[in-house]
mmCIF file of C-alpha atoms in Angstrom:
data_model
loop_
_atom_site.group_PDB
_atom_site.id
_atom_site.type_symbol
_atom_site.label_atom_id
_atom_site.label_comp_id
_atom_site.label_asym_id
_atom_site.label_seq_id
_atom_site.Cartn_x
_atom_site.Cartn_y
_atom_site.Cartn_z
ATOM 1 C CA UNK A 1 -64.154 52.496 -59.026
ATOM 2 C CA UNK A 2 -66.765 51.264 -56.940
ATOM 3 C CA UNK A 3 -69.923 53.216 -55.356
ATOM 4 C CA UNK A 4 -68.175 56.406 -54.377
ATOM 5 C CA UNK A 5 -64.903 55.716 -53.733
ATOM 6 C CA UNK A 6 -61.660 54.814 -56.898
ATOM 7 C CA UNK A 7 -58.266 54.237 -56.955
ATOM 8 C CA UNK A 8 -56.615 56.927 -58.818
ATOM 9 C CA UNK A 9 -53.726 56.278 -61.419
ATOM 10 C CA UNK A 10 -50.674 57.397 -58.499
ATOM 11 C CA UNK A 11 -52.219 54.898 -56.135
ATOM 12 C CA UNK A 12 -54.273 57.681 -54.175
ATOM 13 C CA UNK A 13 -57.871 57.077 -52.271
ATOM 14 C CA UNK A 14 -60.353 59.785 -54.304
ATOM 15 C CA UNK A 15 -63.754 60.158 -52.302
ATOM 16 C CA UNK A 16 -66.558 61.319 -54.803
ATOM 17 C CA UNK A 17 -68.601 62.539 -51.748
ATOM 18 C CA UNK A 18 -68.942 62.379 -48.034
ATOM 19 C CA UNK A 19 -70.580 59.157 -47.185
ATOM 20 C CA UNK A 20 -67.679 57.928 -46.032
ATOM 21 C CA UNK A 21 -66.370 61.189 -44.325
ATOM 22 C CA UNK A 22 -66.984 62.615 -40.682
ATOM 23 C CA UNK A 23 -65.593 64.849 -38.407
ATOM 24 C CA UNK A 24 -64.832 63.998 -34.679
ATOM 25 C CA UNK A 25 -63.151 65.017 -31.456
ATOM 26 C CA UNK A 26 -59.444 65.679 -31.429
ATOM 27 C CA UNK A 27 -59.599 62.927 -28.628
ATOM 28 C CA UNK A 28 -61.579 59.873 -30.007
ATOM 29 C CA UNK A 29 -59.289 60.943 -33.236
ATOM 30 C CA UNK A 30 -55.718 60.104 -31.365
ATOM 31 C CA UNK A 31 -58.096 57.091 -29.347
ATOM 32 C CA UNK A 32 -58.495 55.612 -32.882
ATOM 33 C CA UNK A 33 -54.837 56.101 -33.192
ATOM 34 C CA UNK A 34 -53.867 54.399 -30.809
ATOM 35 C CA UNK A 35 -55.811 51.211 -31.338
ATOM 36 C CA UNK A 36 -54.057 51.027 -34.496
ATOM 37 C CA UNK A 37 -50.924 50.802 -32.967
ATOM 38 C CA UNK A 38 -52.231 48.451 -30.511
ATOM 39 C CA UNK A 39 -53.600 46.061 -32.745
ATOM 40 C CA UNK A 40 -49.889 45.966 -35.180
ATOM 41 C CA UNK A 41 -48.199 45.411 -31.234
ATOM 42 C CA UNK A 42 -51.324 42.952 -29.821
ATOM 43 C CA UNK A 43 -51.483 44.870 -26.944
ATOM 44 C CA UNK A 44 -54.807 44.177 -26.193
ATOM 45 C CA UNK A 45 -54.769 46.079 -22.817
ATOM 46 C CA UNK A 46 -54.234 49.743 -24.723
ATOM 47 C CA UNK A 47 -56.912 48.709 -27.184
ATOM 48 C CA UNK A 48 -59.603 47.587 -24.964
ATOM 49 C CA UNK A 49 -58.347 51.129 -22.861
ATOM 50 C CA UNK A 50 -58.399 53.175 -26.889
ATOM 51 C CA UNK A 51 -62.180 51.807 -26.779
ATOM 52 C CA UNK A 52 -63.102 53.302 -23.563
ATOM 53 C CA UNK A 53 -61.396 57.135 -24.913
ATOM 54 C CA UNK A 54 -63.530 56.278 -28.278
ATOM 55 C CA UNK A 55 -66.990 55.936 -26.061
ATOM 56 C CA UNK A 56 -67.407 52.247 -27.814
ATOM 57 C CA UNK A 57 -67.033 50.887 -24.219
ATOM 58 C CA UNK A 58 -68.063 52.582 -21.099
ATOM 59 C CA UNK A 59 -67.327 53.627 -17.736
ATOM 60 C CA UNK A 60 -66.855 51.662 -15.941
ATOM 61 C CA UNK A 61 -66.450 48.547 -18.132
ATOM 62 C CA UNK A 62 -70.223 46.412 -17.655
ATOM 63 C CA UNK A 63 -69.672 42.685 -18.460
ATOM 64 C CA UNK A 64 -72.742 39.771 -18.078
ATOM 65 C CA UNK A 65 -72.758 36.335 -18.212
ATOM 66 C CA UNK A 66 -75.631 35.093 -20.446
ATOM 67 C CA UNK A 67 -77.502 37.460 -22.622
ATOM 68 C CA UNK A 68 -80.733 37.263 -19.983
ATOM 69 C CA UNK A 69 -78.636 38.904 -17.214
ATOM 70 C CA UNK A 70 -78.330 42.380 -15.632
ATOM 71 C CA UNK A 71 -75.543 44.091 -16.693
ATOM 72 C CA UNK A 72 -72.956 43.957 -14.006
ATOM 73 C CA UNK A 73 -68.853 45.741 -13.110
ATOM 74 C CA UNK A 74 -67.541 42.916 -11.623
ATOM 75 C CA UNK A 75 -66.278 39.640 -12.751
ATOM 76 C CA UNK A 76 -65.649 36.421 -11.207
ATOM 77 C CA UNK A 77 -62.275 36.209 -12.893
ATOM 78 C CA UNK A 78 -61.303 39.190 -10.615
ATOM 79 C CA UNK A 79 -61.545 42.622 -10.047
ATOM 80 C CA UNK A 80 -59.840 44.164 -13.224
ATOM 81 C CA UNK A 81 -62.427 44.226 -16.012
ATOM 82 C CA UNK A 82 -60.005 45.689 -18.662
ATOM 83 C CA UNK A 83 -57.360 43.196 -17.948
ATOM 84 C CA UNK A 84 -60.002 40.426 -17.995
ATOM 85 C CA UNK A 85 -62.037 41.674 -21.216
ATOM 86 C CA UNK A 86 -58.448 42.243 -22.909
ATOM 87 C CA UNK A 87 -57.150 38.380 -22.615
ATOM 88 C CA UNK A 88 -60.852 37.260 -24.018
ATOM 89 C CA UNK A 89 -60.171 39.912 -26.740
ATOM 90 C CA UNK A 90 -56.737 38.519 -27.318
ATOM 91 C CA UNK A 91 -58.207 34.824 -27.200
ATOM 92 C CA UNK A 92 -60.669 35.110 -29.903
ATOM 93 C CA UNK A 93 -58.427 37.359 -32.007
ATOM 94 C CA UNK A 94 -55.695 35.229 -31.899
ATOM 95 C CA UNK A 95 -58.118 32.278 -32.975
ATOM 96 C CA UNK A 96 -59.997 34.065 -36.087
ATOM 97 C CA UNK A 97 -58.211 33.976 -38.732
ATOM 98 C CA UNK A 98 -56.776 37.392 -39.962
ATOM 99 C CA UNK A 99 -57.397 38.864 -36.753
ATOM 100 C CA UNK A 100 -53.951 40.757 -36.532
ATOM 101 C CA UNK A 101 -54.532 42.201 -40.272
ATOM 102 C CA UNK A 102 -57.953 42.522 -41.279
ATOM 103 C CA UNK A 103 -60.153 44.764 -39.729
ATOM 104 C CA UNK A 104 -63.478 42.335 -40.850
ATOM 105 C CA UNK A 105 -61.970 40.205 -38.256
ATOM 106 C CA UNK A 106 -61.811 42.672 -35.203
ATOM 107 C CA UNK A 107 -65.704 43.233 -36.433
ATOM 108 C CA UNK A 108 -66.485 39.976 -36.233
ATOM 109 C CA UNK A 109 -64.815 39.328 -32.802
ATOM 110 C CA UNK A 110 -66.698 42.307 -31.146
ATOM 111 C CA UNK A 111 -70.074 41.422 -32.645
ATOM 112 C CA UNK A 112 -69.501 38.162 -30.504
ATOM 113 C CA UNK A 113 -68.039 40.117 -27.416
ATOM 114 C CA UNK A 114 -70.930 42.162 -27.914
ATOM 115 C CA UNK A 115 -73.538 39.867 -26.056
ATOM 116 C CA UNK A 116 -71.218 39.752 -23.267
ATOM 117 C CA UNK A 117 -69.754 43.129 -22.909
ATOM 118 C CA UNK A 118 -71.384 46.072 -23.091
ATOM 119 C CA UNK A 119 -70.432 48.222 -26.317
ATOM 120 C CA UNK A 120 -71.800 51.826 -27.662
ATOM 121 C CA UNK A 121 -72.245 52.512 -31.133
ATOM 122 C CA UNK A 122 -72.050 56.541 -31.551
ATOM 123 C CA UNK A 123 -72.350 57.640 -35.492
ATOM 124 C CA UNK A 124 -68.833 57.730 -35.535
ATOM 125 C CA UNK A 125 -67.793 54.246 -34.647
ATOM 126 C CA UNK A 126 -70.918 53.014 -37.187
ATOM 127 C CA UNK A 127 -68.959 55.193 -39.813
ATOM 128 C CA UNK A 128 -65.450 54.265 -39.290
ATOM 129 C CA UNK A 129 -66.352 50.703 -38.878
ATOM 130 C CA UNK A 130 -68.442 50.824 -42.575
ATOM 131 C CA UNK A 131 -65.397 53.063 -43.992
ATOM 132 C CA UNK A 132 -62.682 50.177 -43.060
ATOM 133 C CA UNK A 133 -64.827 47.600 -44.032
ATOM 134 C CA UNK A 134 -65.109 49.014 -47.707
ATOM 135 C CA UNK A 135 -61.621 50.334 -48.034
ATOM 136 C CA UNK A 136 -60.763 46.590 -46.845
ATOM 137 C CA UNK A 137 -63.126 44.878 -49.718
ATOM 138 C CA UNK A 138 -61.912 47.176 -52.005
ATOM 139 C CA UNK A 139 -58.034 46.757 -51.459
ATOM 140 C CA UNK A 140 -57.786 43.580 -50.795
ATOM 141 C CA UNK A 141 -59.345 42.662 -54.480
ATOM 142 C CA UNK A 142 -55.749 44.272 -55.867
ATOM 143 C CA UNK A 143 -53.926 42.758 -52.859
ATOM 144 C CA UNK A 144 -54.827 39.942 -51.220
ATOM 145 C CA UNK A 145 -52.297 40.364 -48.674
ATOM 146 C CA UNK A 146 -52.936 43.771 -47.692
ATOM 147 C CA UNK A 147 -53.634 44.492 -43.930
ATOM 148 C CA UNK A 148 -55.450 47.775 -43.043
ATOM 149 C CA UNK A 149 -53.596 48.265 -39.957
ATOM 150 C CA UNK A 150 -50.097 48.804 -41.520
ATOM 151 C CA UNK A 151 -51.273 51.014 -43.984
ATOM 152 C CA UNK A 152 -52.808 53.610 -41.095
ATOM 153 C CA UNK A 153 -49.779 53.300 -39.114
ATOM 154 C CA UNK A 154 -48.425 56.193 -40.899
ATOM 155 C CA UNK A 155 -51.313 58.827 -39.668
ATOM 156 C CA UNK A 156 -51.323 56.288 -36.137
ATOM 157 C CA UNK A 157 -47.602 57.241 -35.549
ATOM 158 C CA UNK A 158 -47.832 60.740 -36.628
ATOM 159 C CA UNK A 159 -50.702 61.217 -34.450
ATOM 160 C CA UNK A 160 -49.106 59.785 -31.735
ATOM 161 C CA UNK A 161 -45.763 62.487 -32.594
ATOM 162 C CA UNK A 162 -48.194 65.585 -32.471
ATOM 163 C CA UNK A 163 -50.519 65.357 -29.613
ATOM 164 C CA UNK A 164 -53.058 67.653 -29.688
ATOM 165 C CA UNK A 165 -54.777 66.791 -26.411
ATOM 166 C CA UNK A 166 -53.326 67.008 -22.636
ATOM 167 C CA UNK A 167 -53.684 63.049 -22.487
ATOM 168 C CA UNK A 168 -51.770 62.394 -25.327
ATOM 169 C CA UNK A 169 -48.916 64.952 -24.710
ATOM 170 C CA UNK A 170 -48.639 63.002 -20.959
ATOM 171 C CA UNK A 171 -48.391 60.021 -22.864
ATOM 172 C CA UNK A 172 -45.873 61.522 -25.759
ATOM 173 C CA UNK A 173 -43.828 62.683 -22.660
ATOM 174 C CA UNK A 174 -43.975 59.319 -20.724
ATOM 175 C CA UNK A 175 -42.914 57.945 -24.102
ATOM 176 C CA UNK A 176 -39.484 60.025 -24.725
ATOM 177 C CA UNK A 177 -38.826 61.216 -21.179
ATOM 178 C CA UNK A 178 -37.474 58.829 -18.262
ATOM 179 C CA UNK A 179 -39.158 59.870 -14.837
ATOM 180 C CA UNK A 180 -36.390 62.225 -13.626
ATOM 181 C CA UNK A 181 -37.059 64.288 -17.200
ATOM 182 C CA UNK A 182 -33.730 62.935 -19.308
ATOM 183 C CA UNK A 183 -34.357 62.638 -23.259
ATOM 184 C CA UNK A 184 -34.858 58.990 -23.792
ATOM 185 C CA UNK A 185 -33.199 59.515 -27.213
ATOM 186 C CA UNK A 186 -32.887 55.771 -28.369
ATOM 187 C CA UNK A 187 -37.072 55.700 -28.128
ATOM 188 C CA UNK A 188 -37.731 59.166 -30.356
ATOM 189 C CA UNK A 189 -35.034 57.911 -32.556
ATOM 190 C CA UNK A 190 -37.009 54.493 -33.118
ATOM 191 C CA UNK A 191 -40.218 56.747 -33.228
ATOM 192 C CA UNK A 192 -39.101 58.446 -36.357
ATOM 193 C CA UNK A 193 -37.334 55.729 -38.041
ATOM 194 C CA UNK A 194 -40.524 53.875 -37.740
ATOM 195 C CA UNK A 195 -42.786 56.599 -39.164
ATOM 196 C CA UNK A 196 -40.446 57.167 -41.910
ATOM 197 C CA UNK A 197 -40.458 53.442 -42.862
ATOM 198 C CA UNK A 198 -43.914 53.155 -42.563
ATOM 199 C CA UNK A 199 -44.551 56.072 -44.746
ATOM 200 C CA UNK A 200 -41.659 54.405 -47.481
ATOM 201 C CA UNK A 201 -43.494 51.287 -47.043
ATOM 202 C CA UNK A 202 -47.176 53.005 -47.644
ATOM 203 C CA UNK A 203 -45.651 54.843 -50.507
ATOM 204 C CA UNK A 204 -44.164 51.355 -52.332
ATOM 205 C CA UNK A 205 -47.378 49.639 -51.697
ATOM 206 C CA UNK A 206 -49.759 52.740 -53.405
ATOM 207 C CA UNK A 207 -47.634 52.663 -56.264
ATOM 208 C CA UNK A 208 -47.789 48.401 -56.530
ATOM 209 C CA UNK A 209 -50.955 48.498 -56.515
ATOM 210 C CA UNK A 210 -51.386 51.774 -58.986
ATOM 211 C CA UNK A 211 -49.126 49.766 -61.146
ATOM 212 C CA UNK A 212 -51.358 46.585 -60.955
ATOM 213 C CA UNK A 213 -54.492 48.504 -61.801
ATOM 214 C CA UNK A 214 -53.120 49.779 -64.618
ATOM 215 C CA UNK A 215 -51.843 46.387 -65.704
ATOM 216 C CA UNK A 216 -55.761 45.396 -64.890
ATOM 217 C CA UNK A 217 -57.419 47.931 -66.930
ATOM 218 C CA UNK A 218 -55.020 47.463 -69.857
ATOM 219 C CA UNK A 219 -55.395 43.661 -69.897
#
């Protein structure tokens, strides 16, 4: 247990009150979705484009060079401020360690980003980024190898199967359908096979580590 959060006895997450709890938009909700996914994949193009749908970056994208300048929406490195903010994402992830698997990484990258790029902090993105943070301390004490992007791949994936928003059901569609509408039934194939491993592989893990705590609190 720690604060208001334990690990039950069959591996489960039990809240003991709302701190950590909020609701939001059915949109941000499949945006956060999708930046899982885009993390696991590194394609830091979607995720810099799942910040924009979250409202954590604007639009358009404002970029400056040194802390004492104007905020500007164009770069000398081109025209294309998501493609150019997603390589210097993909740099400085690539170089912190942990930056594919913990999420204290991806923090730590966008405080730094932060004085260059111009980010939004609604209540929501302060609460999801304090919720992964202690779900993170707390989980990786049992496991130190655990990465908080595989285990919300499950709900990621699922999202991404049942769009409940006109964006995400063009982007479901553009995902199993070829352009002159044929079933692209190799891709939903591989969509389900992953969600079901991913949900195995969730499953194995929660009991692991419901089998270590036990271990722990009998020792």
């Amino acid at each position: 247990m720690a604060g208001n959060i334990m690990l039950a006895d069959d591996g489960r997450l039990v809240f003991l009150d709302f701190g950590l709890m909020s609701g939001v938009e059915e949109g941000i909700m499949e945006a956060f979705a999708s930046g899982i996914q885009c993390v696991l994949s590194k394609d830091y193009v979607g995720l810099v484009r799942a910040f924009v749908d979250t409202g954590f970056i604007g639009t358009p994208i404002e970029w400056r060079a040194k802390e004492s300048d104007p905020w500007q929406t164009t770069h000398p490195a081109g025209p294309d401020l998501t493609a150019i903010m997603a390589e210097e994402l993909r740099e400085r992830m690539e170089a912190c360690p942990g930056g594919g698997s913990r999420f204290g990484a991806l923090s730590i990258v966008l405080g730094d980003m932060g004085f260059f790029w111009q980010m939004y902090t609604p209540p929501y993105i302060i609460l999801l980024i304090r919720t992964f943070l202690t779900l993170e301390g707390i989980a990786g004490q049992v496991d130190p190898d655990f990465n908080i992007y595989e285990v919300a791949l499950p709900w990621a994936v699922q999202r991404a199967l049942s769009p409940s928003t006109p964006t995400a059901r063009r982007t479901l569609r553009s995902s199993v359908l070829t352009e002159a509408d044929s079933f692209q039934w190799d891709r939903v194939a591989a969509l389900v096979e992953q969600q079901q491993a991913e949900q195995r592989e969730a499953r194995d893990k929660a009991r692991t580590g419901a089998a270590k705590a036990a271990g722990a609190a009998g020792a």
